[in-house]
JSON list of C-alpha atoms in Angstrom, two decimals:
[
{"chain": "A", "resi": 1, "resn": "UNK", "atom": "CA", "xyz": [0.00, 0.00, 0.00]},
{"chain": "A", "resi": 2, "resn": "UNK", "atom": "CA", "xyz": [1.06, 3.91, 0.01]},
{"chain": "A", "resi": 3, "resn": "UNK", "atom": "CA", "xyz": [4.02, 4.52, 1.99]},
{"chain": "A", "resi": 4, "resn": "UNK", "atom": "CA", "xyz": [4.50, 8.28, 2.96]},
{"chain": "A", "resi": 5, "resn": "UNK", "atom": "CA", "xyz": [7.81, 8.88, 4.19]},
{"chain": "A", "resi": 6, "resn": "UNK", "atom": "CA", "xyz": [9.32, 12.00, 5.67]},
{"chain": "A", "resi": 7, "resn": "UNK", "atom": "CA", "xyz": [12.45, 13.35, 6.69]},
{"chain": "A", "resi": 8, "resn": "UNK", "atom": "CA", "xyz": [14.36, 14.08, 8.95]},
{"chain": "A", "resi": 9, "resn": "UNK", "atom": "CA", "xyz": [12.31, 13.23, 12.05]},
{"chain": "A", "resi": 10, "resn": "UNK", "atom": "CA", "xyz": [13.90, 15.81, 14.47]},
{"chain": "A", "resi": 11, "resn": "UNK", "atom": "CA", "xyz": [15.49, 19.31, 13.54]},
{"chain": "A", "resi": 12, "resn": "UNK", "atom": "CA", "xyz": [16.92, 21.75, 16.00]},
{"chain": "A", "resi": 13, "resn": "UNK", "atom": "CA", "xyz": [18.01, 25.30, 14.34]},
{"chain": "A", "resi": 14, "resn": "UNK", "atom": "CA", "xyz": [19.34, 28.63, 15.52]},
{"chain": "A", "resi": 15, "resn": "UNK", "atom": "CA", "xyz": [16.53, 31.73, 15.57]},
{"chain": "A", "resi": 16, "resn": "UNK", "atom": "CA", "xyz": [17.55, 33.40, 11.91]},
{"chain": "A", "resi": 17, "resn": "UNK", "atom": "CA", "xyz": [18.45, 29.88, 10.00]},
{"chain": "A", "resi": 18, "resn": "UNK", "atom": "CA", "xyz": [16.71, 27.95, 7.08]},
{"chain": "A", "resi": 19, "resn": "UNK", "atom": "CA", "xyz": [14.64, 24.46, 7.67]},
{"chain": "A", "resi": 20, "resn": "UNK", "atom": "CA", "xyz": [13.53, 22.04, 4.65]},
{"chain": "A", "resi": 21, "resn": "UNK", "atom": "CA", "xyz": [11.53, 18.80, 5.79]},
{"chain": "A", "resi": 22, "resn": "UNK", "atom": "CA", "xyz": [10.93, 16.48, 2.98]},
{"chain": "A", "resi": 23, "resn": "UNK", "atom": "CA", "xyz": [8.06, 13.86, 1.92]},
{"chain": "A", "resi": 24, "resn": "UNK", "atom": "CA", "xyz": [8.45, 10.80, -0.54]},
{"chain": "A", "resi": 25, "resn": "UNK", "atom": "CA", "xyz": [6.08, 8.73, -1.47]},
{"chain": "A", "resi": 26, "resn": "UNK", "atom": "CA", "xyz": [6.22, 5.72, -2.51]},
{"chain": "A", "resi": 27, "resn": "UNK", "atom": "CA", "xyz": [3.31, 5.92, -5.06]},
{"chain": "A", "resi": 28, "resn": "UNK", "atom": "CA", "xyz": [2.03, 8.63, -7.49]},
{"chain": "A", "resi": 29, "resn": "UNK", "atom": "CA", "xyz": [0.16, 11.12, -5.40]},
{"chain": "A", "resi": 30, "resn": "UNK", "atom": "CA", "xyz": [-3.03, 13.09, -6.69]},
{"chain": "A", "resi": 31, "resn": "UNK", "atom": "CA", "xyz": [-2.26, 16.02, -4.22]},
{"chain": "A", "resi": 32, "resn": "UNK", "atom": "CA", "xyz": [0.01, 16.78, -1.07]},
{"chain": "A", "resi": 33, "resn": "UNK", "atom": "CA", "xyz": [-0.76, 18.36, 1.83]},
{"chain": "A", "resi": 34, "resn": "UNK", "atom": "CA", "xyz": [0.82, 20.12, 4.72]},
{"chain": "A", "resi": 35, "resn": "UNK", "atom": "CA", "xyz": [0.04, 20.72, 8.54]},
{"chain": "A", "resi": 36, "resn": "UNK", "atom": "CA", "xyz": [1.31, 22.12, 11.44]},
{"chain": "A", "resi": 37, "resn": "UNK", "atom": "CA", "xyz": [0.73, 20.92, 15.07]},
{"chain": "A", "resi": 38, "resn": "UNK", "atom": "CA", "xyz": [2.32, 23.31, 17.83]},
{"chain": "A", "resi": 39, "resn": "UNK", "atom": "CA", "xyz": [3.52, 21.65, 20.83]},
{"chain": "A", "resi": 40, "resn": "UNK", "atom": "CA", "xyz": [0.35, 20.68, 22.96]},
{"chain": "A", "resi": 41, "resn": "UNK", "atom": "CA", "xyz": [-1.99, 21.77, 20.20]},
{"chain": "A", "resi": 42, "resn": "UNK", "atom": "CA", "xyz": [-3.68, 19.63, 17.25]},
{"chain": "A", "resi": 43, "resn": "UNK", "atom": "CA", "xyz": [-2.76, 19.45, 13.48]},
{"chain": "A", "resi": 44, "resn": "UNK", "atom": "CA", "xyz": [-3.42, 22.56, 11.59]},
{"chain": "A", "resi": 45, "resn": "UNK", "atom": "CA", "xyz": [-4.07, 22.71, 7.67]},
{"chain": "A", "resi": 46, "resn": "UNK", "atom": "CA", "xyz": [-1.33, 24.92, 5.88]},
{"chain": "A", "resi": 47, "resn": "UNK", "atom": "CA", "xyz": [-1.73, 24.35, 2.51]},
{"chain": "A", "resi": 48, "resn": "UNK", "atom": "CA", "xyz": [-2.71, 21.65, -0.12]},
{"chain": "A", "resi": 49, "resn": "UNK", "atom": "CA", "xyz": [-0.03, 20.97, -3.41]},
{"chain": "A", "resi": 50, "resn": "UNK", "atom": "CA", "xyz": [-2.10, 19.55, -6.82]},
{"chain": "A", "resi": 51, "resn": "UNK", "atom": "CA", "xyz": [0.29, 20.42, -9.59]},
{"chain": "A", "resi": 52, "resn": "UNK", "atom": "CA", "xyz": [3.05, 18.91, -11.24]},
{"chain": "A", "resi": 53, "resn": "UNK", "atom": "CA", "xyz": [6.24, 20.81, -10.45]},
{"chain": "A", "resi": 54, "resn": "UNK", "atom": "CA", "xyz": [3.77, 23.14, -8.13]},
{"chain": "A", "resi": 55, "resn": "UNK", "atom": "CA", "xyz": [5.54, 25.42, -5.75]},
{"chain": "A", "resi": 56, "resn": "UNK", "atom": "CA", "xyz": [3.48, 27.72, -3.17]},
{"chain": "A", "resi": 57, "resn": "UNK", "atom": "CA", "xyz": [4.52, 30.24, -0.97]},
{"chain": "A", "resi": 58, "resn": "UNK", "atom": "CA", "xyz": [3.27, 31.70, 2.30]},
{"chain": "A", "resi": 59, "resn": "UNK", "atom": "CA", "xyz": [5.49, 34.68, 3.67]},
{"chain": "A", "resi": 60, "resn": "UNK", "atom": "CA", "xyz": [8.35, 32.77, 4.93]},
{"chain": "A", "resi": 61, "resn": "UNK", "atom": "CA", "xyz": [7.53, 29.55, 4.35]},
{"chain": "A", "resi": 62, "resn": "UNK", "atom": "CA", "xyz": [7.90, 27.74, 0.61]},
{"chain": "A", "resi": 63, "resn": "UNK", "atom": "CA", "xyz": [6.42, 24.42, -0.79]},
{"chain": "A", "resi": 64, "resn": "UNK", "atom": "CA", "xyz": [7.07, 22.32, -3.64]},
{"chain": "A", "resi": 65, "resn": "UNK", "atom": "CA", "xyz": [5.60, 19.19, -5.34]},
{"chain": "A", "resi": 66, "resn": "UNK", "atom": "CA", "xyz": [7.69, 17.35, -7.41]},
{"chain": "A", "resi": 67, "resn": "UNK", "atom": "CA", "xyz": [7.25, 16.73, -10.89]},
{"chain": "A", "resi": 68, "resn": "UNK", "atom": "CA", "xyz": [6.41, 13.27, -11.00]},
{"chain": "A", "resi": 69, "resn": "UNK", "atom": "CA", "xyz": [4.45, 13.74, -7.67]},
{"chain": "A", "resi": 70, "resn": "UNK", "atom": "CA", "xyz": [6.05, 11.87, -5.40]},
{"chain": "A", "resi": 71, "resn": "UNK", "atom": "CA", "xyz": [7.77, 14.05, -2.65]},
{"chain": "A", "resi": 72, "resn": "UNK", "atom": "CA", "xyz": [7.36, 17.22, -1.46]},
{"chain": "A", "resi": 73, "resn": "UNK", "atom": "CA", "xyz": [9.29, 20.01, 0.34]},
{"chain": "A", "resi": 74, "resn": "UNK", "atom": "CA", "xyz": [8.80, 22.56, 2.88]},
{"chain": "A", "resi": 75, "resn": "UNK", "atom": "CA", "xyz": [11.29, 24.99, 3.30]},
{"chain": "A", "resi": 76, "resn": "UNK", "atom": "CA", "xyz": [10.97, 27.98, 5.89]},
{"chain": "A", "resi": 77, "resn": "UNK", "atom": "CA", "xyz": [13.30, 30.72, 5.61]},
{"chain": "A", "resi": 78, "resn": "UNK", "atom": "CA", "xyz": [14.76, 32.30, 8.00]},
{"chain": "A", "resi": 79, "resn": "UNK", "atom": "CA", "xyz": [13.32, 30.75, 11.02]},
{"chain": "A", "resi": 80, "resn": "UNK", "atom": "CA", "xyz": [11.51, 32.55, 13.81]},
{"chain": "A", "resi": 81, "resn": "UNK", "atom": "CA", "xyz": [10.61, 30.90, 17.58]},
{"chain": "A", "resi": 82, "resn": "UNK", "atom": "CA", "xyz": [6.67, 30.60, 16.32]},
{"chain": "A", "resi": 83, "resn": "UNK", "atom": "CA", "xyz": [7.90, 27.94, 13.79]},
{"chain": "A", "resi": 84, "resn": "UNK", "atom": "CA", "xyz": [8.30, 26.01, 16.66]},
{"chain": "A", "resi": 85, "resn": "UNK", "atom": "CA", "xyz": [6.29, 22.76, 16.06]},
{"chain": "A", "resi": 86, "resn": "UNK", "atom": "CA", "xyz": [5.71, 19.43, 14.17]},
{"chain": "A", "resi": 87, "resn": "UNK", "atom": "CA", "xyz": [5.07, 19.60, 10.58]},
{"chain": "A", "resi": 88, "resn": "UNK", "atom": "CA", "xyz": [3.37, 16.92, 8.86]},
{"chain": "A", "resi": 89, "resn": "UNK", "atom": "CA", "xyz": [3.03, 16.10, 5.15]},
{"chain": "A", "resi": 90, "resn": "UNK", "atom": "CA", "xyz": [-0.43, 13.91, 4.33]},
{"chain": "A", "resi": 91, "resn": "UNK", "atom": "CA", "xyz": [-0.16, 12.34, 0.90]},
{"chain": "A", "resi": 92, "resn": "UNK", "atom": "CA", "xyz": [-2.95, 11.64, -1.09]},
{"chain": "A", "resi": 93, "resn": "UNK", "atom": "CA", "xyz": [-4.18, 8.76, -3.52]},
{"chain": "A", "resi": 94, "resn": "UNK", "atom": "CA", "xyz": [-7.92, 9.15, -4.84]},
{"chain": "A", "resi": 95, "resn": "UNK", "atom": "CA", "xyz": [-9.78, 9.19, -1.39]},
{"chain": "A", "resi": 96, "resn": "UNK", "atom": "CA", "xyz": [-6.81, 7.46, 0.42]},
{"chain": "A", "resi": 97, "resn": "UNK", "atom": "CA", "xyz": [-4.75, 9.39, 3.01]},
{"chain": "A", "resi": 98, "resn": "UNK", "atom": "CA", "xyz": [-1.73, 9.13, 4.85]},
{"chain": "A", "resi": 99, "resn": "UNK", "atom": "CA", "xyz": [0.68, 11.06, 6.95]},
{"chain": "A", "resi": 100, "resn": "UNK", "atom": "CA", "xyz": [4.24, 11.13, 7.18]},
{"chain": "A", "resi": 101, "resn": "UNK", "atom": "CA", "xyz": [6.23, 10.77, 10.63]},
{"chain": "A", "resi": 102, "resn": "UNK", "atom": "CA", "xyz": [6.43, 14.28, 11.14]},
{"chain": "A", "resi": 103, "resn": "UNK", "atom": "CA", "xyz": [9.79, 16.76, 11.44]},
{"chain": "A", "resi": 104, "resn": "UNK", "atom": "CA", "xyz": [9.94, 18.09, 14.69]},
{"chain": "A", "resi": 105, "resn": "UNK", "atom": "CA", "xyz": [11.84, 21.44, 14.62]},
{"chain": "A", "resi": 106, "resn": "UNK", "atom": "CA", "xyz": [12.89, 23.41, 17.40]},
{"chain": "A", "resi": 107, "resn": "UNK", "atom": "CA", "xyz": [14.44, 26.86, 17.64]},
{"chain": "A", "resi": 108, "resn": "UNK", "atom": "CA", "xyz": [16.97, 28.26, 19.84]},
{"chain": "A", "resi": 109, "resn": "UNK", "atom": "CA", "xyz": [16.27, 31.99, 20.27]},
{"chain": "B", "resi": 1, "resn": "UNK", "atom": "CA", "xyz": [-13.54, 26.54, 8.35]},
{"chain": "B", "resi": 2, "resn": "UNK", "atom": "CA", "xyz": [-15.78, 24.20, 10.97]},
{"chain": "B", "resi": 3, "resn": "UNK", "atom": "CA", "xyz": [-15.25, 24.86, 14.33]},
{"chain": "B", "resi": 4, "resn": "UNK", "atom": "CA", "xyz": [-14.83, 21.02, 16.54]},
{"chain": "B", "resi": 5, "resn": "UNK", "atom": "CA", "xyz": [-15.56, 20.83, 20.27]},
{"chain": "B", "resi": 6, "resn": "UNK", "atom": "CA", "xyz": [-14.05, 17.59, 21.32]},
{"chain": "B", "resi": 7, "resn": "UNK", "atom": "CA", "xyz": [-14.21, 16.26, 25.06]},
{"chain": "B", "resi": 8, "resn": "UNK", "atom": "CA", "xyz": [-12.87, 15.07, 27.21]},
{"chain": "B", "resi": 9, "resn": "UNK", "atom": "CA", "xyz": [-9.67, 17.13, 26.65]},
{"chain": "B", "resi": 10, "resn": "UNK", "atom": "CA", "xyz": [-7.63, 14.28, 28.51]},
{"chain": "B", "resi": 11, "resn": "UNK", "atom": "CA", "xyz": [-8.36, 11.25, 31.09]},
{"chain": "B", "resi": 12, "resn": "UNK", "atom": "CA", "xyz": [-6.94, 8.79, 32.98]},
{"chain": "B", "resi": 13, "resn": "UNK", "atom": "CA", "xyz": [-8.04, 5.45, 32.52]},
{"chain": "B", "resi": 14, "resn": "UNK", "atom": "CA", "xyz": [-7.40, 2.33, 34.50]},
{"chain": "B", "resi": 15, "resn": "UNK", "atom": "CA", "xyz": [-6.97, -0.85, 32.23]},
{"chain": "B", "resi": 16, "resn": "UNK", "atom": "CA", "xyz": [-10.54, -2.74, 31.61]},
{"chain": "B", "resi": 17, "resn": "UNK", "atom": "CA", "xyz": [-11.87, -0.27, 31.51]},
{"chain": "B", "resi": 18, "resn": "UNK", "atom": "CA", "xyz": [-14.06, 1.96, 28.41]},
{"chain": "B", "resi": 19, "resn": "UNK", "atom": "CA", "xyz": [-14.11, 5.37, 27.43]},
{"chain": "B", "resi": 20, "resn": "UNK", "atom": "CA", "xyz": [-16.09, 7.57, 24.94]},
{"chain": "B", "resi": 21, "resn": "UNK", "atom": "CA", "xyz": [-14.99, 10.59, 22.91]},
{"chain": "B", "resi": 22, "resn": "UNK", "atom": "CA", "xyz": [-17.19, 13.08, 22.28]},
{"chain": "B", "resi": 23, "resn": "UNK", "atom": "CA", "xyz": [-16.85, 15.16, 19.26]},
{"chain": "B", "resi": 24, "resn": "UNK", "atom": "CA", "xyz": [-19.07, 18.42, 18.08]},
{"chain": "B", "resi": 25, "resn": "UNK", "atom": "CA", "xyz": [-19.47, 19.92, 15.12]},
{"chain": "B", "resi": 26, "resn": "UNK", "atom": "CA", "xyz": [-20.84, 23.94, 14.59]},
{"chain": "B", "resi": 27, "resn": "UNK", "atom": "CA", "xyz": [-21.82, 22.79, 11.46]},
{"chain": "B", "resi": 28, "resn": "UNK", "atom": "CA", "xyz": [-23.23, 19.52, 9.05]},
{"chain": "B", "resi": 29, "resn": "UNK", "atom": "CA", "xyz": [-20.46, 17.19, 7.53]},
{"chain": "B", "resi": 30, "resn": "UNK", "atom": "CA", "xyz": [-20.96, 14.57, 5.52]},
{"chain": "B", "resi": 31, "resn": "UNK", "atom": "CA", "xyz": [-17.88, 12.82, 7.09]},
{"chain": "B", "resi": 32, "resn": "UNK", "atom": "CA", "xyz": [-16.06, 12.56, 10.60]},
{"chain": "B", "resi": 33, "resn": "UNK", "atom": "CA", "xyz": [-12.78, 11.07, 11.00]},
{"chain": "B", "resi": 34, "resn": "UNK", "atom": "CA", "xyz": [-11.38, 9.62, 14.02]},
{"chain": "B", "resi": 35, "resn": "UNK", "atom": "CA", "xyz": [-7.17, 9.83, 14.21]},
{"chain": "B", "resi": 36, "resn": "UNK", "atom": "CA", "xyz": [-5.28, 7.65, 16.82]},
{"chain": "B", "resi": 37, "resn": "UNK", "atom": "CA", "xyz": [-1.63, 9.99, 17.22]},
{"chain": "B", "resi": 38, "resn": "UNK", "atom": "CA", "xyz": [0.41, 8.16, 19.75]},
{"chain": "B", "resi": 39, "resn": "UNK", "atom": "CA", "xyz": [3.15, 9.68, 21.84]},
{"chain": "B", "resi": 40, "resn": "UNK", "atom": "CA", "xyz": [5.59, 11.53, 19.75]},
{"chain": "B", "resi": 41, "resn": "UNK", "atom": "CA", "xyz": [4.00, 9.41, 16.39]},
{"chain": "B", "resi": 42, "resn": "UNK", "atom": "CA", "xyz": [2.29, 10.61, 13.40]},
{"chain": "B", "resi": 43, "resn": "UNK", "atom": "CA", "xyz": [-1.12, 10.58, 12.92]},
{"chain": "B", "resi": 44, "resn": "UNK", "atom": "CA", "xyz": [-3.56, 7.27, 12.23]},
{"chain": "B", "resi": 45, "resn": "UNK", "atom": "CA", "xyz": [-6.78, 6.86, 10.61]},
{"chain": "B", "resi": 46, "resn": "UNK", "atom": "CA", "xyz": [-9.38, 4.82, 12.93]},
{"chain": "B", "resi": 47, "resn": "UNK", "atom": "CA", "xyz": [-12.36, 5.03, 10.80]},
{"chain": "B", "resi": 48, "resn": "UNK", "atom": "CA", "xyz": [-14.31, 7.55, 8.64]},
{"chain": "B", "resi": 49, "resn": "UNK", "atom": "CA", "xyz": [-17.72, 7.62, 10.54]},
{"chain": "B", "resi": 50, "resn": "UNK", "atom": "CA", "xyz": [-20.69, 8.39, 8.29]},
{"chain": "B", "resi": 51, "resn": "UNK", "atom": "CA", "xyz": [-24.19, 9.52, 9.27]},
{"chain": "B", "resi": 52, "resn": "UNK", "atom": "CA", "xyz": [-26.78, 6.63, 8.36]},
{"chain": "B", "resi": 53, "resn": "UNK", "atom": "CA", "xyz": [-24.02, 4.19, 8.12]},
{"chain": "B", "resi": 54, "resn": "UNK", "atom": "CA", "xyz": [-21.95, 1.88, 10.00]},
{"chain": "B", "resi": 55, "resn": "UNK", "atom": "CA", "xyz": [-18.20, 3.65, 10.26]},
{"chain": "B", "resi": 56, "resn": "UNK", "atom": "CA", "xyz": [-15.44, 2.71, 8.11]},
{"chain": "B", "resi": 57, "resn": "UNK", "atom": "CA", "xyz": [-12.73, 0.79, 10.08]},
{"chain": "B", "resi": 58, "resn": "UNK", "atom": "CA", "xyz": [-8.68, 1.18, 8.98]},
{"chain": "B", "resi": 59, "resn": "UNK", "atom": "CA", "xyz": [-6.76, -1.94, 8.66]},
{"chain": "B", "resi": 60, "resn": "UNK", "atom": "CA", "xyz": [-5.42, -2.93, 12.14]},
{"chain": "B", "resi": 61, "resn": "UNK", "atom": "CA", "xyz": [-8.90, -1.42, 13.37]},
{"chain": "B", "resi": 62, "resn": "UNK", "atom": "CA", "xyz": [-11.99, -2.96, 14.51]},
{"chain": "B", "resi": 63, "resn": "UNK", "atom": "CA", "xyz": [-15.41, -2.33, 15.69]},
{"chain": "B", "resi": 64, "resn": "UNK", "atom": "CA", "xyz": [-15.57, -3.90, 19.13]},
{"chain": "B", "resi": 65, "resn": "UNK", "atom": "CA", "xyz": [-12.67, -2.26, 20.20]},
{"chain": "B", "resi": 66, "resn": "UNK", "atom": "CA", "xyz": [-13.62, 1.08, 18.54]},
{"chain": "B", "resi": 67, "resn": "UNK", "atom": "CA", "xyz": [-17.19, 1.42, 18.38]},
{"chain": "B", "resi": 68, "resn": "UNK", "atom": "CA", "xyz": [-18.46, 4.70, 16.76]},
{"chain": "B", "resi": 69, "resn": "UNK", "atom": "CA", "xyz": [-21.69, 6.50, 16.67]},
{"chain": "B", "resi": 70, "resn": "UNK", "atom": "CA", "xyz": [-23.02, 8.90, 14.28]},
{"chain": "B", "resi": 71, "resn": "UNK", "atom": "CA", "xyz": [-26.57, 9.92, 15.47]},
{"chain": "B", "resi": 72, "resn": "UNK", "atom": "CA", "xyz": [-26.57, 12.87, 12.83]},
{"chain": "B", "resi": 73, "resn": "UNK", "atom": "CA", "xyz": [-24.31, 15.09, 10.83]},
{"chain": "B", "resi": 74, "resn": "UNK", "atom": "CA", "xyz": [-22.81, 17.25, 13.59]},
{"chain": "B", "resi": 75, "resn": "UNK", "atom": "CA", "xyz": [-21.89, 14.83, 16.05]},
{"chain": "B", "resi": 76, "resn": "UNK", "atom": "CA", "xyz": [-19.84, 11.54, 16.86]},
{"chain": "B", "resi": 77, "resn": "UNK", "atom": "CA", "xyz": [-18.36, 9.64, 19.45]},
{"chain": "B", "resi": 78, "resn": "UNK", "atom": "CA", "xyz": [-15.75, 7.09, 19.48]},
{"chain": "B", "resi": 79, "resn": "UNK", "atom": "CA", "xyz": [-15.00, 5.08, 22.35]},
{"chain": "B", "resi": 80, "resn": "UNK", "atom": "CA", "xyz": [-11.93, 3.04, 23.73]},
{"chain": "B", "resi": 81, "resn": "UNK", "atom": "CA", "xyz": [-12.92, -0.64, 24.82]},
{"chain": "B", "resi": 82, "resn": "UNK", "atom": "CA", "xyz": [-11.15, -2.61, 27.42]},
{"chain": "B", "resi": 83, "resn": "UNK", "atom": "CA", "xyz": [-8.70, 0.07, 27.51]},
{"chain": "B", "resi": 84, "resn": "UNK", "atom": "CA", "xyz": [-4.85, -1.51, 28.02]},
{"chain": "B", "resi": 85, "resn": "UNK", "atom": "CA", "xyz": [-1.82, 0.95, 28.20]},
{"chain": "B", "resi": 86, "resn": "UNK", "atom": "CA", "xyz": [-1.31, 0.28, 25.06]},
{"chain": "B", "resi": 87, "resn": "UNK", "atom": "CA", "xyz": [-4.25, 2.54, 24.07]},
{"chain": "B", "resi": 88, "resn": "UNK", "atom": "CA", "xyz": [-2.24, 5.43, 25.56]},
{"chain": "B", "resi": 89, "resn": "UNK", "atom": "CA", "xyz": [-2.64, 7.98, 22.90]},
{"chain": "B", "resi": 90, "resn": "UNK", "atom": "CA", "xyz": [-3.96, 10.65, 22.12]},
{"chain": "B", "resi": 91, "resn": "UNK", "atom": "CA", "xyz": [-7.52, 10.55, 19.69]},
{"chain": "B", "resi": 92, "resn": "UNK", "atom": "CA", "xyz": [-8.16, 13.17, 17.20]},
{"chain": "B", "resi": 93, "resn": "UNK", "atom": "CA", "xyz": [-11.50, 13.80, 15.00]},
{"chain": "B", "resi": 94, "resn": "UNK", "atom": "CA", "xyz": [-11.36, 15.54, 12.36]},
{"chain": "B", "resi": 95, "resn": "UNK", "atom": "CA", "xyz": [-13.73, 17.19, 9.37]},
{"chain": "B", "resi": 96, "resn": "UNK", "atom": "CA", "xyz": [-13.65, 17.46, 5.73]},
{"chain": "B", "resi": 97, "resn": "UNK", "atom": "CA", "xyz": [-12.88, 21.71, 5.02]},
{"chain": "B", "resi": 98, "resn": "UNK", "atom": "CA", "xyz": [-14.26, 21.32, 1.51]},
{"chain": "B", "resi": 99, "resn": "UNK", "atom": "CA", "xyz": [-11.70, 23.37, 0.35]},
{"chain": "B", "resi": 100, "resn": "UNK", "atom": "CA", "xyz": [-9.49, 20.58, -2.05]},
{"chain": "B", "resi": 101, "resn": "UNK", "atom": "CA", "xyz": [-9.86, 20.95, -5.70]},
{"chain": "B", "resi": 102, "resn": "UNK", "atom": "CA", "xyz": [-8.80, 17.65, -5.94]},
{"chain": "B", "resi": 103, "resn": "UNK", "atom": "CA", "xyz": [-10.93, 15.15, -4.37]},
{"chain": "B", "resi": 104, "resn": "UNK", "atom": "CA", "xyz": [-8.43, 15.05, -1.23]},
{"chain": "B", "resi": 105, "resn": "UNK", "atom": "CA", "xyz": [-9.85, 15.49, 2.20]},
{"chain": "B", "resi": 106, "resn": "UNK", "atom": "CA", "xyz": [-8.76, 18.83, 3.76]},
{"chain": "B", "resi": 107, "resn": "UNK", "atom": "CA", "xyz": [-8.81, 18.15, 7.44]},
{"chain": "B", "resi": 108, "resn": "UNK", "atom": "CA", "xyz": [-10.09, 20.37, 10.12]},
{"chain": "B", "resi": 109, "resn": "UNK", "atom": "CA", "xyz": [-8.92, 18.68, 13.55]},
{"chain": "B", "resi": 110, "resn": "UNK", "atom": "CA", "xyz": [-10.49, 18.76, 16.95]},
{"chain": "B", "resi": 111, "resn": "UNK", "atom": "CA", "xyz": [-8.46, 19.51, 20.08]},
{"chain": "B", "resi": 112, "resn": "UNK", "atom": "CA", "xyz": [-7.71, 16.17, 20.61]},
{"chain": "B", "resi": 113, "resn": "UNK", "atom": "CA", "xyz": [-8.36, 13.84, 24.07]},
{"chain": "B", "resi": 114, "resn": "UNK", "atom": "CA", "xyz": [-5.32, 12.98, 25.28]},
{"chain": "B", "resi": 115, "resn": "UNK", "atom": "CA", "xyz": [-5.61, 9.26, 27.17]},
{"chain": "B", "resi": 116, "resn": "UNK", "atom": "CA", "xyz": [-3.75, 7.80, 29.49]},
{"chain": "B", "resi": 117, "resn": "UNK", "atom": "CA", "xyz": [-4.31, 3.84, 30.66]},
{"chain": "B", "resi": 118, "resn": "UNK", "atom": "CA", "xyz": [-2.80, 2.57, 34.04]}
]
């Protein structure tokens, strides 16, 4: 079945410095999408990837969608203490979901 | 997006034991999904729990152990059978958004019940 994997599973930064998390999937994926759970909180939607070669941005933060829609990036730039958090890719097949692990990233002020 | 009231926030269970998840919708869905995220883990689908209709389970997943309701299309409750500390987790449901273009389920998530088992 559809594998979703993600890397790496634990990131610690300085305040001011880049982050990328990636997602691979083992299967063709109709869309991609990413979420954000805070320490404590729930999983939050950020954004959802459809497109070939697809790249989004929101302020800081960047994502792409490979061309033959199979992994995924998220890249935040220049990294701030609210990043703090777990960010989750969710990979989709027709109606079938699944999440990656999860990159933890912390930031040291 | 829907707003999801989802209680209890957390309990502490002793083993044998059963407890229910309550979740709350401000609005009709056509679909409620119950997550299992266990410590430090990603998340997993339970079931898709559909009004009128017996839930969905996941592979891994079954009924007796996870019995769901759906009364109607705001509300849902999943509860934890013969609860082990295994079933230490925390549970998660979760709405449809509406907003893919795609087909994909866009997920609105509850606040989650966090559970421990002694």
């Amino acid at each position: 079945g559809q594998q979703v994997m993600q890397i790496p599973q634990y990131q610690h930064v300085q305040e001011g410095e880049d982050f990328t998390t990636y997602c691979n999937s083992s299967t063709t994926l109709s869309n991609i999408q990413w979420y954000k759970q805070r320490p404590g909180g729930h999983p939050v939607f950020l954004i959802q990837l459809v497109k070939s070669g697809e790249v989004k941005k929101q302020k800081r933060l960047t994502f792409q969608f490979g061309e033959a829609k199979k992994n995924s990036s998220l890249h935040i730039t220049a990294t701030q203490t609210t990043d703090v958090g777990t960010y989750f890719c969710a990979g989709s097949t027709g109606a079938d979901m699944r999440f990656g692990a999860g990159t933890r990233l912390t930031v040291k002020p | 997006s829907a707003v999801i009231s989802q209680k209890p926030s957390r309990d502490i269970c002793q083993r044998g034991t059963s407890l229910t998840i309550q979740c709350q919708v401000d609005s009709q869905v056509t679909m409620m999904f119950w997550y299992r995220q266990q410590p430090g883990q990603s998340l997993t689908l339970i079931a898709t729990a559909n009004q009128g209709s017996e839930a969905t389970y996941e592979s891994g997943f079954v009924i007796d152990k996870f019995p769901i309701s759906r009364p109607n299309l705001t509300f849902s409750t999943l509860t934890v059978s013969n609860m082990s500390p295994e079933d230490s987790s925390i549970y998660l449901c979760s709405v449809d958004q509406g907003q893919s273009s795609s087909g994909a389920n866009v997920l609105t998530f509850g606040a989650g019940s966090r559970l421990t088992v002694l």
